[in-house]
Amino acid sequence: MKRIAAAVRKKAQDIKLLLLDVDGVLTDGSIVINGRGEEIKRFHVRDGEGIKLLNRAGIRIGLISGRYSQAVTHRARELGIRIVYQRVLDKGETYRKVKSRTGLADREIAYLGDDLGDLPILCRAGLAMAVKDGWGGLRALVDYVTESGGGQGAVREVAELLLRAQSKWEEITRKYYLR
Ligand SMILES: [Mg+2]
């Protein structure tokens, strides 16, 4: 894992909610549509495990997608994600809704995005992050750019970053080392 700048680690310490864009973040950005018009998405198993680790550590997760897909509904349910917004036109407006629903402040919220539509949240969230294969314009604006690509472990990487910054990684993963 790459070295995390002290300023990023410091911001990560306060995070209680990780908000994620879906296409290009939890997926590689491919939108697969079958002959019946149903959308098919490919998620990475380690991203899911990362989300479960965060859940266990008491850090909440939320999904905010501009599109709508049943696959996202199913995946969210499978991972115990209760904050799910789909078909979102204005992510800034949804971000305000999430804040009032959770009672959290900007500095307690992290966001991981990949494109222009994520800017309204990236400009407000306490810890702003972009996937490495996202739109290049985000790089200069965010606190952290992942080493892994969207749908290829970027969410897992961020989960580990948050848990390590909050000194929860060892405790949460201890059971895996026991023989
Ligand atoms: Mg996206």
CSV table of C-alpha atoms and ligand atoms in Angstrom, one decimal:
chain,number,residue,atom,x,y,z
A,1,MET,CA,0.0,0.0,0.0
A,2,LYS,CA,1.3,3.4,-0.9
A,3,ARG,CA,2.5,5.9,1.8
A,4,ILE,CA,-0.4,8.0,3.0
A,5,ALA,CA,0.4,11.7,3.5
A,6,ALA,CA,0.0,12.9,7.1
A,7,ALA,CA,-2.6,15.4,6.1
A,8,VAL,CA,-4.7,12.7,4.5
A,9,ARG,CA,-4.3,10.4,7.5
A,10,LYS,CA,-5.4,13.2,9.8
A,11,LYS,CA,-8.6,13.9,7.8
A,12,ALA,CA,-9.3,10.2,7.6
A,13,GLN,CA,-9.3,10.0,11.4
A,14,ASP,CA,-12.6,11.9,11.6
A,15,ILE,CA,-14.5,9.9,9.0
A,16,LYS,CA,-17.8,8.2,10.1
A,17,LEU,CA,-19.4,7.8,6.7
A,18,LEU,CA,-17.9,6.8,3.3
A,19,LEU,CA,-20.0,7.8,0.3
A,20,LEU,CA,-19.3,6.1,-3.0
A,21,ASP,CA,-20.2,6.8,-6.5
A,22,VAL,CA,-21.1,3.5,-8.3
A,23,ASP,CA,-20.1,3.6,-12.0
A,24,GLY,CA,-16.4,3.9,-12.4
A,25,VAL,CA,-15.8,3.5,-8.6
A,26,LEU,CA,-17.5,0.3,-7.5
A,27,THR,CA,-17.3,-0.8,-11.2
A,28,ASP,CA,-14.8,-0.3,-13.9
A,29,GLY,CA,-17.3,2.0,-15.6
A,30,SER,CA,-18.6,-0.5,-18.1
A,31,ILE,CA,-22.4,-0.4,-18.5
A,32,VAL,CA,-23.5,-3.8,-19.8
A,33,ILE,CA,-27.1,-4.0,-21.1
A,34,ASN,CA,-28.6,-7.2,-22.2
A,35,GLY,CA,-31.3,-7.8,-24.8
A,36,ARG,CA,-34.1,-7.3,-22.3
A,37,GLY,CA,-32.7,-3.9,-21.4
A,38,GLU,CA,-31.4,-5.1,-18.0
A,39,GLU,CA,-28.2,-3.6,-16.7
A,40,ILE,CA,-25.5,-5.9,-15.6
A,41,LYS,CA,-22.7,-4.8,-13.3
A,42,ARG,CA,-19.4,-6.4,-12.3
A,43,PHE,CA,-18.3,-5.7,-8.8
A,44,HIS,CA,-15.0,-6.7,-7.2
A,45,VAL,CA,-15.2,-9.1,-4.3
A,46,ARG,CA,-12.5,-7.4,-2.3
A,47,ASP,CA,-14.4,-4.1,-2.5
A,48,GLY,CA,-17.3,-5.9,-0.9
A,49,GLU,CA,-15.0,-7.3,1.8
A,50,GLY,CA,-13.7,-3.8,2.4
A,51,ILE,CA,-17.2,-2.5,2.9
A,52,LYS,CA,-17.9,-5.3,5.4
A,53,LEU,CA,-14.8,-4.4,7.4
A,54,LEU,CA,-15.9,-0.8,7.5
A,55,ASN,CA,-19.3,-1.9,8.7
A,56,ARG,CA,-17.8,-3.9,11.4
A,57,ALA,CA,-15.7,-1.0,12.5
A,58,GLY,CA,-18.8,1.2,12.8
A,59,ILE,CA,-18.0,3.3,9.7
A,60,ARG,CA,-21.1,3.7,7.6
A,61,ILE,CA,-21.3,3.4,3.8
A,62,GLY,CA,-23.6,5.1,1.3
A,63,LEU,CA,-24.0,4.8,-2.5
A,64,ILE,CA,-24.9,7.7,-4.7
A,65,SER,CA,-25.4,6.9,-8.4
A,66,GLY,CA,-26.6,9.0,-11.3
A,67,ARG,CA,-28.1,5.9,-12.9
A,68,TYR,CA,-30.6,3.3,-11.7
A,69,SER,CA,-29.8,-0.4,-11.7
A,70,GLN,CA,-31.4,-3.4,-9.9
A,71,ALA,CA,-27.9,-4.8,-9.7
A,72,VAL,CA,-26.9,-1.9,-7.4
A,73,THR,CA,-30.0,-2.5,-5.2
A,74,HIS,CA,-29.0,-6.2,-4.8
A,75,ARG,CA,-25.4,-5.5,-4.1
A,76,ALA,CA,-26.2,-2.9,-1.5
A,77,ARG,CA,-28.6,-5.3,0.2
A,78,GLU,CA,-26.0,-8.0,0.2
A,79,LEU,CA,-23.4,-5.7,1.8
A,80,GLY,CA,-25.8,-4.2,4.3
A,81,ILE,CA,-25.7,-0.7,2.8
A,82,ARG,CA,-28.8,1.3,3.8
A,83,ILE,CA,-27.9,4.7,2.4
A,84,VAL,CA,-28.6,4.2,-1.3
A,85,TYR,CA,-29.6,6.9,-3.7
A,86,GLN,CA,-30.0,6.1,-7.4
A,87,ARG,CA,-31.1,8.2,-10.5
A,88,VAL,CA,-29.5,11.2,-8.8
A,89,LEU,CA,-29.5,14.3,-11.0
A,90,ASP,CA,-27.7,16.6,-8.6
A,91,LYS,CA,-25.3,14.9,-6.2
A,92,GLY,CA,-24.8,18.1,-4.2
A,93,GLU,CA,-28.5,18.1,-3.3
A,94,THR,CA,-28.3,14.4,-2.4
A,95,TYR,CA,-25.2,15.1,-0.2
A,96,ARG,CA,-27.2,17.7,1.7
A,97,LYS,CA,-30.0,15.1,2.2
A,98,VAL,CA,-27.5,12.5,3.5
A,99,LYS,CA,-26.1,15.1,5.9
A,100,SER,CA,-29.4,15.9,7.4
A,101,ARG,CA,-30.4,12.3,7.5
A,102,THR,CA,-27.2,11.2,9.4
A,103,GLY,CA,-26.6,14.4,11.3
A,104,LEU,CA,-22.9,14.3,10.2
A,105,ALA,CA,-20.7,17.2,9.4
A,106,ASP,CA,-18.6,17.6,6.3
A,107,ARG,CA,-15.4,16.7,8.1
A,108,GLU,CA,-17.0,13.3,9.1
A,109,ILE,CA,-17.8,12.3,5.5
A,110,ALA,CA,-15.5,10.9,2.9
A,111,TYR,CA,-16.3,10.6,-0.8
A,112,LEU,CA,-14.8,8.6,-3.6
A,113,GLY,CA,-15.7,9.5,-7.2
A,114,ASP,CA,-14.4,9.3,-10.7
A,115,ASP,CA,-16.0,12.1,-12.9
A,116,LEU,CA,-17.3,15.6,-13.2
A,117,GLY,CA,-20.7,14.7,-11.6
A,118,ASP,CA,-18.9,13.9,-8.4
A,119,LEU,CA,-17.5,17.4,-8.0
A,120,PRO,CA,-20.4,18.9,-6.0
A,121,ILE,CA,-19.7,16.3,-3.2
A,122,LEU,CA,-15.9,16.3,-3.6
A,123,CYS,CA,-15.8,20.0,-3.0
A,124,ARG,CA,-17.7,19.6,0.3
A,125,ALA,CA,-16.7,16.3,1.9
A,126,GLY,CA,-14.0,16.3,4.6
A,127,LEU,CA,-12.0,13.7,2.7
A,128,ALA,CA,-12.2,13.9,-1.1
A,129,MET,CA,-10.9,11.0,-3.1
A,130,ALA,CA,-10.7,10.0,-6.8
A,131,VAL,CA,-10.0,6.6,-8.4
A,132,LYS,CA,-6.7,6.5,-10.4
A,133,ASP,CA,-8.5,5.9,-13.7
A,134,GLY,CA,-11.0,8.6,-13.2
A,135,TRP,CA,-11.3,11.9,-15.1
A,136,GLY,CA,-7.9,13.6,-14.8
A,137,GLY,CA,-9.4,16.9,-13.8
A,138,LEU,CA,-10.2,15.6,-10.3
A,139,ARG,CA,-6.6,14.9,-9.4
A,140,ALA,CA,-5.7,18.4,-8.5
A,141,LEU,CA,-8.9,18.9,-6.4
A,142,VAL,CA,-8.9,15.8,-4.2
A,143,ASP,CA,-7.0,14.8,-1.1
A,144,TYR,CA,-6.2,11.3,-2.3
A,145,VAL,CA,-6.0,9.4,-5.6
A,146,THR,CA,-6.2,5.6,-5.3
A,147,GLU,CA,-3.6,3.2,-6.6
A,148,SER,CA,-6.3,0.8,-7.7
A,149,GLY,CA,-8.8,1.5,-10.5
A,150,GLY,CA,-12.5,1.6,-10.2
A,151,GLY,CA,-14.1,-1.8,-9.8
A,152,GLN,CA,-10.6,-3.2,-9.2
A,153,GLY,CA,-10.1,-2.7,-5.5
A,154,ALA,CA,-10.2,1.1,-5.1
A,155,VAL,CA,-12.9,0.9,-2.5
A,156,ARG,CA,-11.0,-1.8,-0.6
A,157,GLU,CA,-7.9,0.4,-0.7
A,158,VAL,CA,-9.9,3.3,0.8
A,159,ALA,CA,-11.5,1.1,3.4
A,160,GLU,CA,-8.0,0.0,4.5
A,161,LEU,CA,-6.8,3.6,4.5
A,162,LEU,CA,-9.7,4.7,6.8
A,163,LEU,CA,-9.3,1.8,9.2
A,164,ARG,CA,-5.5,2.2,9.5
A,165,ALA,CA,-5.8,5.9,10.0
A,166,GLN,CA,-8.3,5.3,12.8
A,167,SER,CA,-6.1,2.6,14.3
A,168,LYS,CA,-8.9,0.0,13.8
A,169,TRP,CA,-7.2,-2.2,11.1
A,170,GLU,CA,-5.4,-4.6,13.5
A,171,GLU,CA,-8.4,-5.1,15.7
A,172,ILE,CA,-10.8,-5.6,12.8
A,173,THR,CA,-8.6,-8.1,11.0
A,174,ARG,CA,-7.1,-9.9,14.0
A,175,LYS,CA,-9.4,-12.9,13.7
A,176,TYR,CA,-8.0,-13.7,10.2
A,177,TYR,CA,-4.5,-14.2,11.7
A,178,LEU,CA,-5.6,-16.6,14.5
A,179,ARG,CA,-4.9,-20.3,13.9
B,1,MG,MG,-18.9,7.6,-11.9
